[in-house]
Structure formats: C-alpha cells, structure tokens
Coordinates of C-alpha atoms in Angstrom, one line a residue:
Chain A
X1 CA 65.1 96.5 114.1
X2 CA 67.1 95.0 111.4
X3 CA 66.6 91.4 110.3
X4 CA 68.4 89.0 108.1
X5 CA 66.9 85.8 106.5
X6 CA 68.4 83.6 103.9
X7 CA 66.2 82.0 101.4
X8 CA 67.6 79.1 99.4
X9 CA 70.8 81.1 98.9
X10 CA 73.3 79.5 96.5
X11 CA 76.6 80.5 95.0
X12 CA 79.2 79.1 92.5
X13 CA 82.8 79.6 91.5
X14 CA 82.6 78.8 87.8
X15 CA 80.7 75.6 87.5
X16 CA 81.6 74.5 90.9
X17 CA 78.7 75.0 93.4
X18 CA 79.9 76.2 96.8
X19 CA 76.7 77.0 98.5
X20 CA 73.6 75.0 97.9
X21 CA 70.2 76.4 98.8
X22 CA 70.9 77.8 102.3
X23 CA 67.8 78.8 104.1
X24 CA 67.5 80.1 107.7
X25 CA 65.0 81.5 110.1
X26 CA 64.9 85.2 110.5
X27 CA 67.9 86.5 112.6
X28 CA 67.4 89.8 114.4
X29 CA 69.3 92.8 115.5
X30 CA 70.9 92.3 119.0
X31 CA 71.6 88.6 118.3
X32 CA 75.1 87.0 117.8
X33 CA 75.0 84.1 115.4
X34 CA 77.8 81.6 115.2
X35 CA 78.6 80.3 111.6
X36 CA 80.1 76.9 112.2
X37 CA 81.5 74.1 110.0
X38 CA 84.7 72.4 109.1
X39 CA 87.3 73.9 106.8
X40 CA 86.0 74.5 103.1
X41 CA 82.4 74.2 104.2
X42 CA 81.5 77.4 102.5
X43 CA 81.5 79.8 105.5
X44 CA 83.5 82.6 103.7
X45 CA 81.5 82.1 100.5
X46 CA 78.3 82.5 102.5
X47 CA 79.6 85.8 103.9
X48 CA 80.6 87.0 100.5
X49 CA 77.2 86.0 99.1
X50 CA 75.3 87.9 102.0
X51 CA 77.6 91.0 101.6
X52 CA 76.9 91.1 97.8
X53 CA 80.5 90.3 96.6
X54 CA 79.2 87.1 95.0
X55 CA 76.0 86.6 92.9
X56 CA 74.0 83.5 93.0
X57 CA 70.6 81.9 93.4
X58 CA 68.1 82.6 96.2
X59 CA 67.5 85.7 98.2
X60 CA 69.2 87.5 101.0
X61 CA 66.5 89.3 102.8
X62 CA 67.3 92.3 104.9
X63 CA 64.5 94.3 106.5
X64 CA 64.3 97.1 108.9
X65 CA 67.7 98.6 107.9
X66 CA 68.2 102.4 108.6
X67 CA 70.8 102.9 106.1
X68 CA 71.4 102.0 102.3
X69 CA 74.5 99.9 103.2
X70 CA 73.7 98.1 106.5
X71 CA 76.2 95.3 106.1
X72 CA 79.9 95.4 107.0
X73 CA 82.1 92.4 106.3
X74 CA 85.5 91.6 107.9
X75 CA 87.3 89.1 105.6
X76 CA 89.9 86.7 106.9
X77 CA 93.2 88.3 107.2
X78 CA 95.4 88.4 104.0
X79 CA 98.3 90.2 105.5
X80 CA 98.6 92.7 102.7
X81 CA 100.6 95.9 103.7
X82 CA 100.6 99.4 102.5
X83 CA 102.3 102.7 103.7
X84 CA 99.3 103.5 105.9
X85 CA 99.1 104.0 109.7
X86 CA 96.5 102.2 111.6
X87 CA 94.6 105.3 112.1
X88 CA 94.5 106.0 108.3
X89 CA 93.6 102.4 107.5
X90 CA 90.5 102.7 109.8
X91 CA 89.7 106.1 108.4
X92 CA 89.9 104.6 104.9
X93 CA 87.2 102.1 105.8
X94 CA 85.0 104.9 107.0
X95 CA 85.5 107.2 104.1
X96 CA 84.5 104.8 101.2
X97 CA 81.6 106.2 99.3
X98 CA 81.9 109.5 101.1
X99 CA 83.6 112.8 99.8
X100 CA 87.2 113.6 99.8
X101 CA 86.9 115.9 102.8
X102 CA 87.3 114.2 106.3
X103 CA 84.8 115.7 108.8
X104 CA 85.3 115.8 112.5
X105 CA 82.6 113.3 112.8
X106 CA 84.5 110.8 110.8
X107 CA 87.5 111.2 113.0
X108 CA 85.3 110.8 116.1
X109 CA 84.1 107.4 114.7
X110 CA 87.7 106.2 114.0
X111 CA 88.8 107.2 117.6
X112 CA 85.7 105.3 119.0
X113 CA 86.4 102.2 116.9
X114 CA 90.0 102.2 118.0
X115 CA 89.2 102.7 121.6
X116 CA 86.4 100.1 121.7
X117 CA 88.9 97.5 120.4
X118 CA 91.6 98.6 122.7
X119 CA 94.1 99.6 119.9
X120 CA 93.9 103.4 120.2
X121 CA 97.7 103.4 121.2
X122 CA 98.5 101.6 118.0
X123 CA 97.0 104.4 115.8
X124 CA 100.4 105.7 114.6
X125 CA 101.9 102.3 113.9
X126 CA 102.4 101.3 110.2
X127 CA 100.2 98.5 109.3
X128 CA 102.9 96.7 107.9
X129 CA 104.4 96.4 111.4
X130 CA 101.5 94.9 113.1
X131 CA 101.4 91.4 114.5
X132 CA 98.6 88.9 113.2
X133 CA 96.6 89.5 116.3
X134 CA 96.8 93.3 115.9
X135 CA 95.9 93.1 112.2
X136 CA 92.9 91.2 113.2
X137 CA 91.8 93.9 115.7
X138 CA 92.5 96.5 113.0
X139 CA 90.2 94.6 110.7
X140 CA 87.4 94.5 113.3
X141 CA 87.9 98.4 113.7
X142 CA 87.6 98.8 110.0
X143 CA 84.3 97.0 110.0
X144 CA 83.0 98.7 113.1
X145 CA 83.9 102.2 111.9
X146 CA 81.3 101.7 109.0
X147 CA 78.5 101.7 111.7
X148 CA 77.0 98.6 110.4
X149 CA 73.6 97.2 111.3
X150 CA 74.6 93.7 110.3
X151 CA 78.3 92.7 111.0
X152 CA 79.7 89.5 109.3
X153 CA 83.1 88.5 110.8
X154 CA 85.1 85.8 109.2
X155 CA 87.1 84.0 111.9
X156 CA 87.7 87.2 113.9
X157 CA 89.6 85.6 116.7
X158 CA 92.0 83.1 114.8
X159 CA 95.2 85.0 115.3
X160 CA 94.3 86.5 118.8
X161 CA 95.7 85.2 122.1
X162 CA 93.2 83.7 124.6
X163 CA 92.9 86.9 126.5
X164 CA 92.1 89.0 123.4
X165 CA 89.7 86.3 122.0
X166 CA 87.6 86.7 125.1
X167 CA 88.0 90.4 125.0
X168 CA 86.9 90.7 121.4
X169 CA 83.9 88.4 121.8
X170 CA 82.9 90.1 125.0
X171 CA 83.0 93.6 123.2
X172 CA 81.1 92.1 120.2
X173 CA 78.4 90.6 122.6
X174 CA 78.1 94.1 124.3
X175 CA 77.9 96.1 120.9
X176 CA 75.3 93.7 119.5
X177 CA 73.0 94.4 122.5
X178 CA 73.9 98.2 122.9
X179 CA 73.5 99.0 119.1
X180 CA 70.9 96.3 118.3
X181 CA 73.4 95.2 115.8
X182 CA 73.2 91.6 114.3
X183 CA 76.5 89.9 114.4
X184 CA 77.3 86.7 112.5
X185 CA 80.8 85.3 113.1
X186 CA 82.5 82.3 111.6
X187 CA 84.1 80.5 114.6
X188 CA 86.2 77.5 115.0
X189 CA 86.2 77.4 118.8
X190 CA 82.8 75.8 119.7
X191 CA 83.4 76.6 123.3
X192 CA 83.3 80.3 122.4
X193 CA 80.3 79.7 120.2
X194 CA 78.5 78.1 123.3
X195 CA 79.5 81.0 125.5
X196 CA 79.0 84.1 123.3
X197 CA 76.5 83.4 120.7
X198 CA 72.7 83.0 120.8
X199 CA 72.2 81.1 117.5
X200 CA 74.3 78.8 115.6
X201 CA 74.1 77.6 111.9
X202 CA 76.3 74.8 110.8
X203 CA 77.5 74.4 107.2
X204 CA 79.1 71.1 105.7
X205 CA 80.1 71.0 102.1
X206 CA 78.0 74.0 101.2
X207 CA 74.7 72.8 102.8
X208 CA 73.1 74.0 105.9
X209 CA 72.8 71.0 108.1
X210 CA 71.3 72.6 111.3
X211 CA 70.3 76.0 112.6
X212 CA 68.9 77.0 115.9
X213 CA 69.9 78.2 119.5
X214 CA 73.5 77.5 120.0
X215 CA 73.1 75.2 123.0
X216 CA 70.8 73.1 121.0
X217 CA 72.9 73.0 117.9
X218 CA 76.3 72.3 119.5
X219 CA 75.9 68.9 120.8
X220 CA 78.1 65.8 121.2
X221 CA 76.2 64.3 118.3
X222 CA 77.1 67.2 116.0
X223 CA 80.7 67.2 117.0
X224 CA 80.9 63.5 116.2
X225 CA 78.9 63.9 112.9
X226 CA 80.5 67.0 111.5
X227 CA 83.9 67.4 113.1
X228 CA 84.6 63.7 113.7
X229 CA 85.5 64.2 117.4
X230 CA 84.2 62.7 120.6
X231 CA 83.4 65.4 123.1
X232 CA 81.0 66.3 125.9
X233 CA 79.6 69.6 127.2
X234 CA 79.4 70.1 130.9
X235 CA 78.7 73.2 133.0
X236 CA 81.7 74.6 134.8
X237 CA 81.7 75.8 138.4
X238 CA 80.2 79.2 137.2
X239 CA 77.5 77.5 135.3
X240 CA 78.9 78.3 131.9
X241 CA 78.9 75.5 129.2
X242 CA 82.3 73.9 128.7
X243 CA 83.3 71.8 125.8
X244 CA 85.6 68.8 126.7
X245 CA 87.2 67.2 123.7
X246 CA 88.1 63.5 124.3
X247 CA 89.7 62.9 121.0
X248 CA 89.1 62.3 117.2
X249 CA 86.7 59.6 116.2
Chain B
X1 CA 89.5 94.7 126.4
X2 CA 93.1 95.0 127.6
X3 CA 94.3 98.3 126.2
X4 CA 97.7 98.5 124.7
X5 CA 98.0 102.2 125.9
X6 CA 100.2 101.3 128.7
X7 CA 102.8 100.0 126.3
X8 CA 102.9 103.2 124.4
X9 CA 102.6 106.1 126.9
X10 CA 102.5 109.7 125.9
X11 CA 101.2 109.2 122.3
X12 CA 99.2 111.9 120.8
X13 CA 95.4 111.4 120.9
X14 CA 94.0 109.9 117.6
X15 CA 92.6 113.1 116.2
X16 CA 95.6 115.3 117.0
X17 CA 97.9 112.7 115.6
X18 CA 95.9 112.7 112.3
X19 CA 95.8 116.4 112.1
X20 CA 99.5 116.6 112.7
X21 CA 100.0 114.0 110.0
X22 CA 97.8 115.8 107.5
X23 CA 99.6 119.2 108.2
X24 CA 103.1 117.5 107.8
X25 CA 102.0 116.2 104.4
X26 CA 100.7 119.5 103.3
X27 CA 104.0 121.1 104.2
X28 CA 105.9 118.4 102.3
X29 CA 103.7 119.0 99.3
X30 CA 104.3 122.7 99.6
X31 CA 108.1 122.2 99.8
X32 CA 108.1 120.0 96.9
X33 CA 106.2 122.6 94.9
X34 CA 108.6 125.3 95.9
X35 CA 111.5 122.9 94.8
X36 CA 109.7 122.4 91.5
X37 CA 109.4 126.2 90.9
X38 CA 113.1 126.7 91.7
X39 CA 114.1 123.8 89.4
X40 CA 111.8 125.3 86.6
X41 CA 113.5 128.7 87.0
X42 CA 117.0 127.1 86.9
X43 CA 116.0 125.2 83.8
X44 CA 114.9 128.3 82.2
X45 CA 118.1 130.2 83.1
X46 CA 120.3 127.6 81.5
X47 CA 121.1 127.4 77.9
X48 CA 123.5 128.8 75.3
X49 CA 122.8 132.2 76.9
X50 CA 122.7 132.0 80.6
X51 CA 120.4 134.2 82.8
X52 CA 120.3 134.9 86.5
X53 CA 117.4 133.6 88.4
X54 CA 116.3 137.3 89.0
X55 CA 116.0 137.9 85.4
X56 CA 114.1 134.6 85.0
X57 CA 111.6 135.4 87.6
X58 CA 111.2 139.0 86.2
X59 CA 110.5 137.6 82.7
X60 CA 108.0 135.2 84.2
X61 CA 106.0 137.6 86.3
X62 CA 106.7 141.0 84.6
X63 CA 107.6 140.2 81.0
X64 CA 107.7 143.9 80.1
X65 CA 110.5 144.5 82.4
X66 CA 113.0 142.5 80.4
X67 CA 114.5 142.9 77.0
X68 CA 112.6 141.4 74.0
X69 CA 115.5 139.1 73.3
X70 CA 115.4 137.6 76.9
X71 CA 111.5 137.4 76.6
X72 CA 111.7 135.5 73.3
X73 CA 114.3 133.1 74.4
X74 CA 112.7 132.4 77.7
X75 CA 108.9 132.3 76.6
X76 CA 109.1 131.0 73.0
X77 CA 112.2 128.7 73.1
X78 CA 112.9 127.4 76.6
X79 CA 109.5 127.6 78.2
X80 CA 107.8 124.9 76.2
X81 CA 110.7 122.6 76.9
X82 CA 110.9 123.3 80.6
X83 CA 107.0 122.9 81.0
X84 CA 107.1 119.8 78.9
X85 CA 109.5 118.3 81.3
X86 CA 106.9 119.1 84.1
X87 CA 103.9 117.7 82.5
X88 CA 105.7 114.6 81.1
X89 CA 107.3 114.0 84.4
X90 CA 104.0 114.3 86.2
X91 CA 102.1 112.2 83.6
X92 CA 104.7 109.3 83.7
X93 CA 104.8 109.4 87.5
X94 CA 101.0 109.3 88.0
X95 CA 100.7 106.6 85.4
X96 CA 103.4 104.6 87.2
X97 CA 101.8 105.3 90.6
X98 CA 98.4 104.0 89.6
X99 CA 99.8 101.0 87.8
X100 CA 101.7 100.0 91.0
X101 CA 98.4 100.5 92.9
X102 CA 96.1 98.6 90.6
X103 CA 98.5 95.8 89.8
X104 CA 99.9 95.5 93.4
X105 CA 103.3 95.5 91.9
X106 CA 106.2 97.7 92.9
X107 CA 107.9 97.3 89.5
X108 CA 104.8 98.5 87.6
X109 CA 105.5 101.5 85.3
X110 CA 104.6 102.6 81.8
X111 CA 107.4 100.2 80.9
X112 CA 106.0 97.1 82.6
X113 CA 102.8 97.1 80.5
X114 CA 104.7 97.5 77.2
X115 CA 103.4 101.0 76.6
X116 CA 106.9 102.6 76.1
X117 CA 108.0 99.7 74.0
X118 CA 104.9 99.9 71.8
X119 CA 105.6 103.7 71.3
X120 CA 109.1 103.1 70.4
X121 CA 108.0 100.5 67.8
X122 CA 105.5 102.9 66.4
X123 CA 108.1 105.8 66.1
X124 CA 110.7 103.3 64.7
X125 CA 108.4 102.1 61.9
X126 CA 108.0 105.8 60.8
X127 CA 111.7 106.7 61.2
X128 CA 113.1 103.7 59.5
X129 CA 110.7 102.8 56.8
X130 CA 108.5 105.9 56.5
X131 CA 105.4 104.0 57.7
X132 CA 102.8 106.5 58.5
X133 CA 99.5 105.5 60.3
X134 CA 97.8 108.9 59.9
X135 CA 99.0 111.6 57.5
X136 CA 99.7 114.7 59.5
X137 CA 102.0 117.8 59.8
X138 CA 105.7 116.6 59.7
X139 CA 106.2 117.5 63.3
X140 CA 103.5 115.1 64.4
X141 CA 103.9 112.0 62.2
X142 CA 106.2 110.2 64.5
X143 CA 104.4 111.1 67.8
X144 CA 101.1 109.9 66.2
X145 CA 102.7 106.6 65.2
X146 CA 104.1 106.2 68.7
X147 CA 100.8 107.3 70.4
X148 CA 98.8 104.9 68.2
X149 CA 101.0 101.9 68.8
X150 CA 101.2 102.6 72.6
X151 CA 97.5 102.8 72.7
X152 CA 97.1 99.6 70.7
X153 CA 99.3 97.8 73.0
X154 CA 97.2 99.2 76.0
X155 CA 94.0 98.2 74.3
X156 CA 95.3 94.7 73.7
X157 CA 96.2 94.3 77.4
X158 CA 93.0 95.9 78.5
X159 CA 90.9 93.6 76.2
X160 CA 92.6 90.5 77.7
X161 CA 92.0 91.9 81.1
X162 CA 88.3 91.9 80.6
X163 CA 88.4 88.1 80.3
X164 CA 87.1 86.1 83.3
X165 CA 89.9 84.6 85.3
X166 CA 92.6 87.0 84.3
X167 CA 94.6 88.0 87.5
X168 CA 96.8 90.9 88.1
X169 CA 99.8 88.6 87.8
X170 CA 98.6 87.7 84.3
X171 CA 98.3 91.3 83.4
X172 CA 101.8 92.1 84.5
X173 CA 103.0 88.9 82.6
X174 CA 101.1 90.0 79.4
X175 CA 102.9 93.4 79.7
X176 CA 106.3 91.9 80.0
X177 CA 105.5 89.6 77.0
X178 CA 104.6 92.8 74.9
X179 CA 108.0 94.3 76.0
X180 CA 109.8 91.3 74.6
X181 CA 107.8 91.1 71.5
X182 CA 108.4 94.9 70.7
X183 CA 112.2 94.5 71.6
X184 CA 112.4 91.7 69.1
X185 CA 110.6 93.8 66.4
X186 CA 112.8 96.7 67.2
X187 CA 115.8 94.4 66.5
X188 CA 114.3 93.4 63.3
X189 CA 113.7 97.1 62.1
X190 CA 117.3 98.1 63.1
X191 CA 118.7 94.9 61.2
X192 CA 116.9 96.0 58.0
X193 CA 117.1 99.8 58.3
X194 CA 119.7 102.1 56.9
X195 CA 122.5 103.2 59.2
X196 CA 121.0 106.8 59.2
X197 CA 117.7 105.5 60.2
X198 CA 119.1 103.4 62.9
X199 CA 120.7 106.4 64.4
X200 CA 117.4 108.2 64.3
X201 CA 115.6 105.4 66.1
X202 CA 118.3 105.1 68.7
X203 CA 118.1 108.8 69.4
X204 CA 114.3 108.6 69.6
X205 CA 114.4 105.8 72.2
X206 CA 116.8 107.9 74.3
X207 CA 114.1 110.3 75.0
X208 CA 114.5 114.1 74.4
X209 CA 112.6 117.1 75.4
X210 CA 114.2 119.3 72.8
X211 CA 111.4 118.9 70.2
X212 CA 108.8 120.2 72.7
X213 CA 106.6 122.9 71.3
X214 CA 103.7 125.0 72.8
X215 CA 101.0 122.9 70.9
X216 CA 102.6 119.6 72.1
X217 CA 102.7 120.9 75.6
X218 CA 99.0 122.0 75.6
X219 CA 98.0 118.6 74.3
X220 CA 100.0 116.7 77.0
X221 CA 98.8 119.2 79.8
X222 CA 95.2 119.0 78.5
X223 CA 95.1 115.2 78.8
X224 CA 96.8 115.4 82.3
X225 CA 94.3 117.9 83.4
X226 CA 91.4 115.7 82.2
X227 CA 92.6 112.6 83.9
X228 CA 93.6 113.9 87.2
X229 CA 89.9 114.6 88.5
X230 CA 88.8 111.1 87.2
X231 CA 91.6 109.5 89.4
X232 CA 90.8 111.8 92.4
X233 CA 87.2 110.6 92.3
X234 CA 88.4 107.1 92.9
X235 CA 90.9 108.3 95.7
X236 CA 89.6 106.3 98.6
X237 CA 89.0 103.3 96.5
X238 CA 92.5 103.3 95.1
X239 CA 94.0 103.5 98.5
X240 CA 91.9 100.7 99.6
X241 CA 93.1 98.5 96.8
X242 CA 96.6 98.6 98.2
X243 CA 95.1 96.4 101.0
X244 CA 94.2 93.6 98.5
X245 CA 91.2 93.0 96.4
X246 CA 89.2 91.1 99.1
X247 CA 89.9 93.8 101.7
X248 CA 88.9 96.5 99.2
X249 CA 85.8 94.7 98.2
X250 CA 84.8 94.3 101.8
X251 CA 84.8 98.2 102.0
X252 CA 82.4 98.3 99.1
X253 CA 85.0 98.9 96.3
X254 CA 84.7 97.0 93.1
X255 CA 88.3 96.2 92.4
X256 CA 87.8 94.9 88.9
X257 CA 85.9 98.0 87.7
X258 CA 88.4 100.4 89.2
X259 CA 91.3 98.5 87.8
X260 CA 90.0 98.5 84.3
X261 CA 88.9 102.3 84.4
X262 CA 92.4 103.3 85.8
X263 CA 94.3 101.1 83.5
X264 CA 92.5 102.9 80.5
X265 CA 93.2 106.3 82.0
X266 CA 96.9 105.9 82.8
X267 CA 97.5 104.1 79.5
X268 CA 96.3 107.2 77.8
X269 CA 98.4 109.5 80.1
X270 CA 101.6 107.4 79.5
X271 CA 101.0 107.0 75.8
X272 CA 100.7 110.7 75.1
X273 CA 103.8 111.5 77.2
X274 CA 106.0 108.9 75.7
X275 CA 104.8 109.8 72.1
X276 CA 106.0 113.3 72.2
X277 CA 109.3 112.9 74.1
X278 CA 110.4 109.2 73.5
X279 CA 111.3 106.8 76.1
X280 CA 112.2 108.5 79.4
X281 CA 113.4 105.8 81.8
X282 CA 112.5 105.3 85.4
X283 CA 110.4 108.4 86.1
X284 CA 107.2 106.3 86.1
X285 CA 109.0 103.9 88.6
X286 CA 111.0 106.2 90.7
X287 CA 108.6 109.2 91.1
X288 CA 105.8 107.3 92.8
X289 CA 108.4 105.4 95.1
X290 CA 109.7 108.7 96.4
X291 CA 106.2 110.2 96.9
X292 CA 105.3 106.9 98.8
X293 CA 108.3 107.3 101.1
X294 CA 107.6 110.9 101.8
X295 CA 103.9 111.0 101.9
X296 CA 102.5 107.5 102.4
X297 CA 99.8 106.0 100.3
X298 CA 96.6 107.9 101.0
X299 CA 95.8 109.0 97.4
X300 CA 94.8 112.5 98.5
X301 CA 98.6 113.1 99.1
X302 CA 100.1 110.3 97.1
X303 CA 98.5 111.3 93.8
X304 CA 99.6 115.0 93.8
X305 CA 103.0 113.9 95.5
X306 CA 103.7 111.5 92.6
X307 CA 102.9 114.1 90.1
X308 CA 105.1 116.7 91.8
X309 CA 107.9 114.2 92.4
X310 CA 107.8 113.1 88.8
X311 CA 107.8 116.6 87.5
X312 CA 110.6 117.6 89.8
X313 CA 112.8 114.6 88.7
X314 CA 112.3 115.4 85.1
X315 CA 112.9 119.1 85.5
X316 CA 116.1 118.4 87.5
X317 CA 117.0 115.9 84.8
X318 CA 116.5 118.7 82.1
X319 CA 118.9 120.9 84.2
X320 CA 121.5 118.2 84.4
X321 CA 121.3 117.4 80.9
X322 CA 122.4 120.9 80.1
X323 CA 125.2 121.3 82.7
X324 CA 127.0 118.0 82.7
X325 CA 128.7 118.9 79.4
X326 CA 128.5 122.6 78.8
X327 CA 127.3 123.3 75.3
X328 CA 125.8 119.7 74.8
X329 CA 122.3 118.7 75.8
X330 CA 122.5 114.9 76.8
X331 CA 119.3 113.0 76.0
X332 CA 117.2 113.3 79.1
X333 CA 116.3 109.6 79.1
X334 CA 120.0 108.8 79.9
X335 CA 120.2 111.4 82.6
X336 CA 117.0 110.2 84.4
X337 CA 118.3 106.6 84.5
X338 CA 121.8 107.4 85.4
X339 CA 121.0 110.0 88.1
X340 CA 117.5 108.8 89.1
X341 CA 118.3 105.1 90.0
X342 CA 121.3 105.7 92.4
X343 CA 119.2 108.4 94.2
X344 CA 116.3 106.0 94.3
X345 CA 118.4 103.1 95.7
X346 CA 119.8 105.5 98.3
X347 CA 116.2 106.4 99.4
X348 CA 115.0 102.9 99.5
X349 CA 117.9 101.5 101.4
X350 CA 118.1 104.3 103.8
X351 CA 114.5 104.4 104.6
X352 CA 112.9 102.3 107.4
X353 CA 109.5 102.0 105.9
X354 CA 109.1 99.4 103.3
X355 CA 105.9 99.2 101.4
X356 CA 106.3 95.9 99.6

C-alpha cells in the first residue's frame, strides 16, 4: 500500500520562505486527507513541493508505490483555453510520457474518468466553452486518468455548485477506498472536511500547526485561532457533524 | 454524481467520437496534401512558357516522356523555385506555430522575435556596404550574412530567456524591442547607402523565391527534416503547454526546458528560411492559425497541418505572383501579405471557434 510522509519539508520562492519544515505522520492509501488553512498559508506550495514542481529542504517520502510516477496533481483552475475538446484534453493528460500512438487501453481510461465524474456527455465540447465548474471536473478527470496512487487536489470544489461539491467528494471518497488511493485535498469548506476526510492538516503562514484525525483537528478552538471565526460543531439529525458559524471574532 | 448526459442526448460514445475526430483530421490532412500537389503542379506549369497540367505531371513522373526542353525548364529552372516555396512555407509556418505555442501568444511568428528583422539587417549590411561575415561563393554571401544575424538575434533572446524570472511576456517584449532596434538600424543603412544599394535592400526585404537553387533547397529541406522529428518527440508536451505552464507541469511536463529547446529549434528553422528568400510576410502567422481552425491543437495533427498550410499558402502565393501581371513576377512577400491577410481575416471572423 502506498504511503506518504513529509519530513521537515520546506520551500522558497527566491529568498522568501513559503513553507517551513512541515512534518507529518505517515498517510496511507485509502485515506482522504484535508489540507486546511487560510489564504496564502502555503497549501498550493506544499502540493507543488510534494509533486516535485518545487525544490526545497526536507524529504517527501513515498513508499509502496507500484509505479514510477505515483503522484498526480490537480492545480487550481487557471482558465486557459486551447482548441481541444474535453475528450482530447483528458487524453492529453493520459498520454504524457507515453508514445505518440493512442492505444485502446488509453481511450478506455479516458472514457472511465469522464464517466466517473459525470462529464462523459461533455466529451465533444471545446474546453474554451466550459463553465468554471465544468472546467474543474475536467481537471479532476485529467488527474484521475493518470491512474495515480496519490492524488493531490488543490481546491477541487471551489467552482462547483453544492450538488456537484457533494458529488465530487463522494466519488473521491469512494475511489480512495476502492483503489486504495491516498487523496489529499485543499479545502476551504471545513464542513466538507469534517464529513469526507479522515485526516486533516492545518497550515498557517507556511507552518504546520496541527495534524491528525479530522474530527480532532477541526474544533471551535482552531476556527477561532486560525480563521478568526466563532463556530460550533454539532451532529445533525443523521448524526453527521455540522459546522455552525456564528460570526467573525 | 449527477450526469449531464440527459442534457446532451444522442451524442456519440467517447471512443467512437474520438475515432471519428481522428479520421476527419486525417481526411483534412489528405485534402490539404492533394491541394498542395495541385498547387505545385500549377506553379510548375506557369512561367514565360506555359504548360498544361498533364504535361507537368508527365514530366514529374515520366521525365522520358516529355521533350528535353520541357524537362530542363521544369526540373532545372522551375522545380527548385516551386519546391523552395513549399519548404520555406512549411518552415516559417512550423516556426510560427511553435512560437505561438511556447509563448502563449497568437501574434508570435518569426517576425515577433526579431528573427526576420535580424536577417534583413544582416543582408542589408552586405548589400549596402559590402560587409561580409564569412567569405563564400557570391551566391551565398548575403544569405550567410542574413542567417548569422538572425541566429545572433535568436541567441541573444535565448540567452536572456535562460535568466531566472524571465517570463514569456518578457521574451515577447524582448523580441519586439529587437524588431524596433533593427528597423532603426535599417533606416540608418538606407540613409547612408547609395540609391542603387537602397533599391537592392528594399528588393531583398520584399522576399523573393526567384534566387532559389537546388543546393539552397536541399539545405533548407535538410534542416526542416532534421527539426521535425525533434518537435514530434515533444508533441504531447507541446499540446499540454497550451493549457498554461502550471497545468502542463501538473502533467509532468517541464515547460521551461521545452520552451528553450523549441525556441532554439524554430529559430534555426526560421533563420535558414528567411536567409535564402528574404522577408516573406505573414506565413508564420497565418499558416498556424488556419491549421488550428481546421485541425485543432493536438500537435499530432497541428504540426503537419501547419507545415502543409504554410507550404500551400506560399505555393499559391508563388502562382499568384506570376499570374496577376502576366510576364512579371511580383515579389512573393507582397503577395502573401496582400492575399493572405484578407483570407485570414475571413477565416477568423467567420469561424465560431476562437482559440485565444
């Protein structure tokens, strides 16, 4: 089973240190980990550092991977357009590092990724004509089609309507269990984090301030300290934890 | 998750759609190739002595079946010019296509980075003041000047691109700065040069295929053949770069490395083409845009499409340059701009897809 552990991981842009010695316990395949923190806490930088786009101090330890490139990364949406259909754009993510010839197996993976995310009917649409939410689902499909063992998702639900937010997170939860995939997602909705993730790590100004089971990490005290909001967490009628925000501190 | 299938009933299944898309593109490429062949034959048929298409095709495939005079005119005089139009068109169009791709800029072309302007300056130094960078046969002195100056410009931009923190916007601005510098230097040369020399410089900058010879063709063709496989190797990565650096990097592409490598390759391609035929306007801009409209941006189709569209445009330009005023060959650079740009505007304005 794949595992990921960060050991004093740092990263800088020029002389400015963005991440400072982030260390975590070992995360395992099958888990969904929430990466939390206010804006500019260093969440995207941490993903880039784990993915290998940024160099820096410390070690990103991955063990038990079956493939040479076990990590896929879905960055935040940048809205770039090209004359490509959704189907081609997903195939493109699949074919990087492979030969020029597209095999049947590659097309099968594209079909599967599109179907899993419920966007198979958008396959023929130009990517320039997608809504923000559709682009986000396309990005998720581009990451999934790479068959990752570790999936890093940078704010995957930020442009989705509520129904699709729940839909995507439910799918990710299921895929993590079915494929024993480790999923780490940067989320701003702490209610979603409570409901869909096993572990949570909280960054603030480039430092890890806490890490552990989500229900123990996301507490009224953390919300007051890191997000400067008064909130409480209560179980709903179905027993699911609900975050009730009362206002800014 | 709620599927959007109900919104779009009756669409082809994913794989069937993709296979149909690939087939359509292959047919478009085949159609363009056929058009290219017809244009080449027409180009060969036209000149002071006019031949029928049948005679041209016979001379191409069964040289023994036509008279010696026809064979000599077609193979030794017209063929290098007609084929030069194809390889120069393909080279400039590929260079423009990849510059647009790696610089994420629809206006990028061999002109944008100052490559054409550098070549013109090198040629003008030789034509106006007899400045010779490398002594060579008289036929090659000016092209060598032009080539060296174009490459020097590219190297300068390449060297600056290597510096940390230089963005693609900076590279485009550097190119435009180079264009203005060379334009000013050209003005200076024309101010001090004799009237005769100024005429020679102006004619060179108009671009002309008439000085094409077999050796020049083989050099240009050889470079084109050497560069294409190197670009094909990066096909998927180059397509990914159209989604932005971050997205490309998230797919495992190293955008900076690809950008530098491709910049070097297309600079060579453009410099050699411009050196032999002078400034031929807009092929490097229009060829890729037409290919993009017809074939999309998957490099497996976009790259050959750009090459064929560029070759076709210049070949048609060569035909038009002979027929507009019978008995006079108008410099092809003028034709490509005059005819190419309205055609291009028509395509862009009438097409529903917009890439940029």
